[in-house]
PDB file of C-alpha atoms in Angstrom:
ATOM      1  CA  ILE A   1      -5.164 -10.707  -6.937  1.00 94.00           C
ATOM      2  CA  ILE A   2      -6.365  -6.953  -6.571  1.00 92.00           C
ATOM      3  CA  ARG A   3      -4.563  -4.291  -9.015  1.00 87.00           C
ATOM      4  CA  HIS A   4      -5.083  -1.485 -10.988  1.00 84.00           C
ATOM      5  CA  ALA A   5      -6.922   0.601  -8.893  1.00 84.00           C
ATOM      6  CA  MET A   6      -6.938   4.469  -8.919  1.00 77.00           C
ATOM      7  CA  TRP A   7      -6.453   5.273  -5.471  1.00 78.00           C
ATOM      8  CA  GLY A   8      -6.319   2.764  -2.633  1.00 83.00           C
ATOM      9  CA  CYS A   9      -6.670  -1.180  -3.033  1.00 90.00           C
ATOM     10  CA  VAL A  10      -8.005  -1.868  -0.006  1.00 93.00           C
ATOM     11  CA  SER A  11      -9.394   0.548   2.779  1.00 90.00           C
ATOM     12  CA  SER A  12     -10.297  -0.435   6.226  1.00 87.00           C
ATOM     13  CA  SER A  13     -12.501   2.013   8.065  1.00 84.00           C
ATOM     14  CA  GLY A  14     -13.089   1.385  11.984  1.00 82.00           C
ATOM     15  CA  SER A  15     -13.008  -2.080  11.509  1.00 82.00           C
ATOM     16  CA  GLY A  16     -11.443  -5.274  12.108  1.00 89.00           C
ATOM     17  CA  LEU A  17     -10.869  -6.070   8.552  1.00 93.00           C
ATOM     18  CA  GLN A  18      -8.542  -9.196   7.878  1.00 96.00           C
ATOM     19  CA  ILE A  19      -6.391  -8.647   5.063  1.00 95.00           C
ATOM     20  CA  LEU A  20      -4.718 -11.953   4.612  1.00 97.00           C
ATOM     21  CA  ASP A  21      -2.471 -13.526   1.527  1.00 98.00           C
ATOM     22  CA  ASN A  22      -3.285 -11.144  -1.228  1.00 97.00           C
ATOM     23  CA  ASP A  23      -1.528  -9.575  -4.228  1.00 97.00           C
ATOM     24  CA  LEU A  24      -1.675  -6.172  -4.533  1.00 96.00           C
ATOM     25  CA  SER A  25      -0.432  -4.135  -7.506  1.00 92.00           C
ATOM     26  CA  ASP A  26      -0.783  -0.978  -9.264  1.00 88.00           C
ATOM     27  CA  CYS A  27      -2.526   0.852  -6.917  1.00 86.00           C
ATOM     28  CA  GLY A  28      -2.398   4.573  -7.747  1.00 80.00           C
ATOM     29  CA  HIS A  29      -2.076   5.494  -4.022  1.00 83.00           C
ATOM     30  CA  GLU A  30      -1.418   3.431  -1.195  1.00 90.00           C
ATOM     31  CA  ALA A  31      -2.192  -0.451  -1.268  1.00 94.00           C
ATOM     32  CA  VAL A  32      -3.778  -0.849   1.759  1.00 96.00           C
ATOM     33  CA  ASP A  33      -5.115   1.992   4.516  1.00 93.00           C
ATOM     34  CA  ILE A  34      -6.259   1.629   7.938  1.00 94.00           C
ATOM     35  CA  LYS A  35      -8.581   4.323   9.184  1.00 92.00           C
ATOM     36  CA  GLY A  36      -9.208   2.760  12.719  1.00 91.00           C
ATOM     37  CA  GLY A  37     -10.246  -0.421  14.429  1.00 92.00           C
ATOM     38  CA  SER A  38      -7.871  -3.432  14.697  1.00 94.00           C
ATOM     39  CA  ALA A  39      -7.194  -4.378  11.050  1.00 95.00           C
ATOM     40  CA  ILE A  40      -4.732  -7.517  10.674  1.00 96.00           C
ATOM     41  CA  VAL A  41      -2.703  -7.280   7.609  1.00 97.00           C
ATOM     42  CA  ARG A  42      -0.641  -9.732   7.170  1.00 98.00           C
ATOM     43  CA  GLY A  43       1.145 -12.265   3.969  1.00 98.00           C
ATOM     44  CA  ASN A  44       0.416  -9.564   1.407  1.00 98.00           C
ATOM     45  CA  LYS A  45       2.815  -9.636  -1.671  1.00 98.00           C
ATOM     46  CA  ILE A  46       2.546  -5.572  -2.230  1.00 97.00           C
ATOM     47  CA  ARG A  47       3.967  -3.735  -5.184  1.00 93.00           C
ATOM     48  CA  ASP A  48       4.034  -1.337  -7.885  1.00 89.00           C
ATOM     49  CA  SER A  49       2.148   1.558  -5.790  1.00 89.00           C
ATOM     50  CA  TYR A  50       2.653   4.789  -4.307  1.00 86.00           C
ATOM     51  CA  ALA A  51       2.629   3.529  -0.929  1.00 90.00           C
ATOM     52  CA  ALA A  52       2.232   0.086   0.278  1.00 95.00           C
ATOM     53  CA  ILE A  53       0.466   0.691   3.988  1.00 96.00           C
ATOM     54  CA  VAL A  54      -0.809   3.286   5.488  1.00 95.00           C
ATOM     55  CA  VAL A  55      -2.071   3.682   8.920  1.00 95.00           C
ATOM     56  CA  LEU A  56      -4.305   6.730   9.725  1.00 92.00           C
ATOM     57  CA  GLU A  57      -5.583   5.399  12.886  1.00 92.00           C
ATOM     58  CA  GLY A  58      -6.490   2.397  15.026  1.00 92.00           C
ATOM     59  CA  SER A  59      -4.499  -0.543  16.161  1.00 93.00           C
ATOM     60  CA  PRO A  60      -3.696  -2.788  13.564  1.00 95.00           C
ATOM     61  CA  THR A  61      -1.223  -5.665  13.325  1.00 97.00           C
ATOM     62  CA  ILE A  62       1.052  -5.586  10.132  1.00 97.00           C
ATOM     63  CA  GLU A  63       3.296  -8.573   9.923  1.00 98.00           C
ATOM     64  CA  GLY A  64       4.883 -10.906   7.100  1.00 98.00           C
ATOM     65  CA  ASN A  65       3.653  -9.027   4.400  1.00 98.00           C
ATOM     66  CA  THR A  66       6.784  -8.430   1.317  1.00 98.00           C
ATOM     67  CA  ILE A  67       6.624  -4.877  -0.212  1.00 97.00           C
ATOM     68  CA  SER A  68       8.525  -4.067  -3.430  1.00 95.00           C
ATOM     69  CA  ASN A  69       8.864  -1.489  -5.981  1.00 91.00           C
ATOM     70  CA  CYS A  70       6.889   0.910  -3.831  1.00 90.00           C
ATOM     71  CA  GLY A  71       7.654   4.758  -3.575  1.00 86.00           C
ATOM     72  CA  GLY A  72       6.788   4.507   0.166  1.00 89.00           C
ATOM     73  CA  GLY A  73       6.890   1.324   2.463  1.00 94.00           C
ATOM     74  CA  ILE A  74       5.137   1.516   5.859  1.00 96.00           C
ATOM     75  CA  ALA A  75       3.667   4.770   7.234  1.00 94.00           C
ATOM     76  CA  VAL A  76       2.180   4.954  10.825  1.00 95.00           C
ATOM     77  CA  LEU A  77       0.850   8.085  11.541  1.00 90.00           C
ATOM     78  CA  PRO A  78       1.256   9.575  15.377  1.00 88.00           C
ATOM     79  CA  PRO A  79      -2.362   8.629  16.341  1.00 80.00           C
ATOM     80  CA  ALA A  80      -1.970   5.060  15.560  1.00 80.00           C
ATOM     81  CA  GLN A  81       1.660   4.754  16.731  1.00 83.00           C
ATOM     82  CA  ALA A  82       1.446   3.308  20.013  1.00 82.00           C
ATOM     83  CA  GLY A  83      -1.303   0.603  18.844  1.00 89.00           C
ATOM     84  CA  THR A  84       0.084  -0.575  15.687  1.00 94.00           C
ATOM     85  CA  ARG A  85       1.958  -4.172  16.040  1.00 95.00           C
ATOM     86  CA  LEU A  86       4.732  -4.644  13.193  1.00 96.00           C
ATOM     87  CA  GLY A  87       6.639  -7.590  12.550  1.00 96.00           C
ATOM     88  CA  GLN A  88       8.753  -9.602   9.757  1.00 96.00           C
ATOM     89  CA  ASN A  89       7.733  -7.199   7.137  1.00 98.00           C
ATOM     90  CA  SER A  90      10.132  -7.184   3.883  1.00 97.00           C
ATOM     91  CA  VAL A  91      10.519  -3.679   2.394  1.00 97.00           C
ATOM     92  CA  THR A  92      12.311  -2.801  -0.626  1.00 94.00           C
ATOM     93  CA  LEU A  93      11.241   0.384  -2.046  1.00 91.00           C
ATOM     94  CA  ALA A  94      11.589   1.400  -5.864  1.00 87.00           C
ATOM     95  CA  PRO A  95      14.970   2.086  -6.727  1.00 85.00           C
ATOM     96  CA  PRO A  96      16.243   5.881  -7.376  1.00 80.00           C
ATOM     97  CA  GLY A  97      15.078   7.310 -10.733  1.00 78.00           C
ATOM     98  CA  THR A  98      11.878   4.913 -11.041  1.00 79.00           C
ATOM     99  CA  ARG A  99       9.006   6.638 -12.505  1.00 75.00           C
ATOM    100  CA  VAL A 100       5.932   4.813 -12.028  1.00 74.00           C
ATOM    101  CA  GLU A 101       2.312   5.812 -13.531  1.00 74.00           C
ATOM    102  CA  TRP A 102      -1.151   4.369 -12.816  1.00 72.00           C
ATOM    103  CA  ARG A 103      -2.454   4.310 -16.688  1.00 73.00           C
ATOM    104  CA  TYR A 104      -6.371   3.810 -17.855  1.00 74.00           C
ATOM    105  CA  GLY A 105      -6.302   4.265 -21.576  1.00 78.00           C
ATOM    106  CA  ASP A 106      -5.006   7.792 -22.452  1.00 81.00           C
ATOM    107  CA  PHE A 107      -5.428   9.058 -18.978  1.00 78.00           C
ATOM    108  CA  ALA A 108      -1.895   8.936 -16.899  1.00 75.00           C
ATOM    109  CA  TYR A 109      -1.239   9.809 -13.196  1.00 72.00           C
ATOM    110  CA  ARG A 110       2.180   9.706 -12.029  1.00 72.00           C
ATOM    111  CA  MET A 111       2.336   7.848  -8.868  1.00 69.00           C
ATOM    112  CA  PHE A 112       5.897   8.652  -7.647  1.00 69.00           C
ATOM    113  CA  GLU A 113       9.266   9.475  -9.125  1.00 64.00           C
ATOM    114  CA  ARG A 114      12.030   8.683  -6.628  1.00 56.00           C
ATOM    115  CA  PRO A 115      15.056  10.974  -7.231  1.00 45.00           C
TER     116      PRO A 115
END
């Protein structure tokens, strides 16, 4: 269980990191970001985050994840589009009108507000 992170919950930088069967929630930005390498993101429950999974570079495998109540689902940017493998992910974005904030004491950071 990984939660209550101000920015990203898990970050892979040029590695073969395996992110398997986690519960990721309340991530102020993305729950998982991939910046190169051949990461495997499988079987995770991701919820209540700005974005679920963001792939900037690399050739990850992203499959079997359940994403709910996030401002964005799975974003794969152009440098990584050719090598990314996607399959069997369930994505349910936050409904229109949803406003989510990440809070620590009196500090509040608005993660997203869906129109």
